[in-house]
Amino acid sequence: MIISFVAAVSRNNALGKDNKLLWHLPDDFKWFKEQTVRKPVIMGRKTMESLGKPLPKRRNIVISRTKDKVSEGFEWAESKEVALQMVKDSPEVAVIGGGQIYKLFLDDVNLLVITFVDVFIEEADTFFPEINYNNWKETYHIHHQVDERHKYAFDIKIFKKGI
């Protein structure tokens, strides 16, 4: 099974602050949808809360210690192992955050779909884990410049493990 991380990170690996994203990048949102639609997505409770509702055309699985914290339309998994069991018949699952959930799956991930946003966010409170990219092969890269819809430049990259 392919276990992918789909994330957008700043130069200092920031993901968010106060349960919100740090930027508005419409083309990255479109990319995120393309990478996750029709796949199960696994997230933590805080990511679920930031979304507000399940992502359409995806199986939305939330890892949380307590079932009553999981909103309607999301499926509850009490652990990583339970979440993986729930998606065992899927060819690919996308882990979409937040920081603690990415750390939880660090030993399992074999595909990275990362948007590197060209900004340093000092005041962030949620961070993507450190990845040794020497153990990964970059298989895709596209650059997006600043424009009227995108305050920051960004690079979308895909890495496969151990190639």
Short mmCIF file of C-alpha atoms in Angstrom, two decimals:
data_model
loop_
_atom_site.label_atom_id
_atom_site.label_comp_id
_atom_site.label_asym_id
_atom_site.label_seq_id
_atom_site.Cartn_x
_atom_site.Cartn_y
_atom_site.Cartn_z
CA MET A 1 0.00 0.00 0.00
CA ILE A 2 1.16 3.50 -0.77
CA ILE A 3 1.07 5.75 2.29
CA SER A 4 1.55 9.33 1.22
CA PHE A 5 2.00 12.55 3.13
CA VAL A 6 0.23 15.45 1.43
CA ALA A 7 1.32 18.73 3.03
CA ALA A 8 2.21 22.36 2.42
CA VAL A 9 5.13 23.58 4.52
CA SER A 10 7.06 26.82 4.95
CA ARG A 11 10.85 27.12 4.77
CA ASN A 12 10.95 26.34 8.51
CA ASN A 13 8.50 23.41 8.18
CA ALA A 14 5.56 25.39 9.59
CA LEU A 15 2.12 23.93 8.87
CA GLY A 16 -0.25 26.16 10.80
CA LYS A 17 -1.11 28.39 13.71
CA ASP A 18 -4.20 28.32 15.93
CA ASN A 19 -5.58 25.41 13.88
CA LYS A 20 -5.48 27.42 10.64
CA LEU A 21 -3.36 27.31 7.51
CA LEU A 22 -0.76 30.04 7.17
CA TRP A 23 -1.44 31.00 3.54
CA HIS A 24 -4.09 31.01 0.84
CA LEU A 25 -2.74 29.40 -2.33
CA PRO A 26 -5.63 28.47 -4.67
CA ASP A 27 -3.48 26.43 -7.07
CA ASP A 28 -2.11 24.42 -4.15
CA PHE A 29 -5.67 23.76 -2.93
CA LYS A 30 -6.48 22.46 -6.41
CA TRP A 31 -3.36 20.26 -6.32
CA PHE A 32 -4.34 18.93 -2.87
CA LYS A 33 -7.76 17.95 -4.17
CA GLU A 34 -6.25 16.20 -7.21
CA GLN A 35 -3.87 14.24 -4.97
CA THR A 36 -6.50 13.12 -2.43
CA VAL A 37 -9.84 12.75 -4.22
CA ARG A 38 -11.22 9.18 -4.28
CA LYS A 39 -8.63 8.08 -1.71
CA PRO A 40 -9.01 7.55 2.00
CA VAL A 41 -7.50 10.42 3.97
CA ILE A 42 -6.21 10.08 7.52
CA MET A 43 -6.00 13.08 9.80
CA GLY A 44 -5.92 14.07 13.44
CA ARG A 45 -8.74 15.66 15.41
CA LYS A 46 -7.42 19.21 15.05
CA THR A 47 -7.20 18.87 11.26
CA MET A 48 -10.77 17.56 11.25
CA GLU A 49 -11.87 20.58 13.28
CA SER A 50 -10.08 22.99 10.94
CA LEU A 51 -11.86 21.44 7.93
CA GLY A 52 -15.26 21.80 9.55
CA LYS A 53 -16.81 19.09 7.39
CA PRO A 54 -15.63 15.92 5.65
CA LEU A 55 -13.72 16.34 2.40
CA PRO A 56 -16.05 15.26 -0.43
CA LYS A 57 -15.33 12.16 -2.52
CA ARG A 58 -12.93 10.83 0.10
CA ARG A 59 -13.16 8.48 3.04
CA ASN A 60 -12.33 10.75 6.00
CA ILE A 61 -10.68 8.90 8.91
CA VAL A 62 -9.78 10.70 12.12
CA ILE A 63 -7.31 9.35 14.65
CA SER A 64 -8.43 10.45 18.09
CA ARG A 65 -8.29 8.96 21.57
CA THR A 66 -11.97 9.70 22.14
CA LYS A 67 -14.77 8.84 19.72
CA ASP A 68 -17.10 11.60 20.95
CA LYS A 69 -14.68 14.25 19.61
CA VAL A 70 -15.15 13.01 16.02
CA SER A 71 -17.72 14.96 14.00
CA GLU A 72 -20.50 13.48 11.89
CA GLY A 73 -19.36 12.28 8.48
CA PHE A 74 -15.90 11.35 9.70
CA GLU A 75 -14.86 7.83 10.71
CA TRP A 76 -13.12 7.32 14.05
CA ALA A 77 -9.93 5.33 14.54
CA GLU A 78 -8.45 5.07 18.02
CA SER A 79 -4.90 4.44 16.73
CA LYS A 80 -2.66 4.36 13.68
CA GLU A 81 -3.00 0.59 13.58
CA VAL A 82 -6.80 0.76 13.53
CA ALA A 83 -6.74 3.44 10.81
CA LEU A 84 -4.43 1.32 8.64
CA GLN A 85 -6.65 -1.72 9.18
CA MET A 86 -9.65 0.33 8.01
CA VAL A 87 -7.92 1.11 4.69
CA LYS A 88 -6.07 -2.18 4.18
CA ASP A 89 -7.81 -2.85 0.84
CA SER A 90 -7.01 0.59 -0.60
CA PRO A 91 -4.04 0.92 -2.96
CA GLU A 92 -3.17 4.33 -1.49
CA VAL A 93 -4.01 6.38 1.58
CA ALA A 94 -3.15 10.05 2.08
CA VAL A 95 -2.09 11.32 5.49
CA ILE A 96 -3.11 15.00 5.56
CA GLY A 97 -2.07 16.19 9.02
CA GLY A 98 -1.54 17.64 11.39
CA GLY A 99 1.94 17.66 12.81
CA GLN A 100 1.41 14.87 15.35
CA ILE A 101 -0.21 12.59 12.78
CA TYR A 102 2.65 13.09 10.31
CA LYS A 103 5.11 12.15 13.11
CA LEU A 104 3.00 9.09 13.94
CA PHE A 105 3.29 7.81 10.35
CA LEU A 106 6.97 8.72 9.75
CA ASP A 107 8.11 5.09 9.70
CA ASP A 108 5.28 4.06 7.36
CA VAL A 109 5.24 6.77 4.70
CA ASN A 110 6.64 5.88 1.27
CA LEU A 111 5.46 8.82 -0.86
CA LEU A 112 5.81 12.53 -0.10
CA VAL A 113 3.63 15.06 -1.91
CA ILE A 114 4.93 18.33 -0.51
CA THR A 115 4.29 21.95 -1.38
CA PHE A 116 7.27 24.02 -0.24
CA VAL A 117 6.03 27.57 0.35
CA ASP A 118 8.70 30.25 0.03
CA VAL A 119 8.10 31.96 3.37
CA PHE A 120 9.47 31.67 6.92
CA ILE A 121 6.69 31.65 9.55
CA GLU A 122 8.19 32.26 12.96
CA GLU A 123 4.91 32.40 14.91
CA ALA A 124 3.59 28.99 13.76
CA ASP A 125 2.58 26.45 16.39
CA THR A 126 2.32 23.30 14.23
CA PHE A 127 5.23 21.90 12.25
CA PHE A 128 5.93 19.17 9.72
CA PRO A 129 8.50 16.64 10.96
CA GLU A 130 12.11 16.80 9.78
CA ILE A 131 12.63 14.54 6.77
CA ASN A 132 16.02 13.36 5.53
CA TYR A 133 15.43 13.88 1.81
CA ASN A 134 18.68 11.99 1.03
CA ASN A 135 16.62 8.81 1.53
CA TRP A 136 14.08 9.93 -1.09
CA LYS A 137 14.08 10.35 -4.87
CA GLU A 138 12.43 13.43 -6.30
CA THR A 139 10.12 12.33 -9.13
CA TYR A 140 8.15 15.51 -9.81
CA HIS A 141 8.77 19.25 -9.43
CA ILE A 142 6.85 22.30 -10.55
CA HIS A 143 7.45 25.91 -9.53
CA HIS A 144 4.71 28.51 -9.05
CA GLN A 145 5.59 32.21 -8.97
CA VAL A 146 3.91 34.92 -6.93
CA ASP A 147 0.90 36.35 -8.77
CA GLU A 148 -2.33 38.22 -8.04
CA ARG A 149 -3.87 35.08 -6.47
CA HIS A 150 -0.77 33.75 -4.70
CA LYS A 151 1.06 35.87 -2.12
CA TYR A 152 3.99 33.44 -1.94
CA ALA A 153 5.94 31.46 -4.51
CA PHE A 154 5.92 27.71 -3.98
CA ASP A 155 7.34 24.47 -5.34
CA ILE A 156 5.34 21.28 -5.52
CA LYS A 157 7.50 18.17 -5.28
CA ILE A 158 6.85 14.45 -5.13
CA PHE A 159 9.38 12.10 -3.57
CA LYS A 160 9.43 8.30 -3.53
CA LYS A 161 11.21 6.50 -0.73
CA GLY A 162 14.40 4.56 -1.28
CA ILE A 163 14.67 4.66 -5.06
#
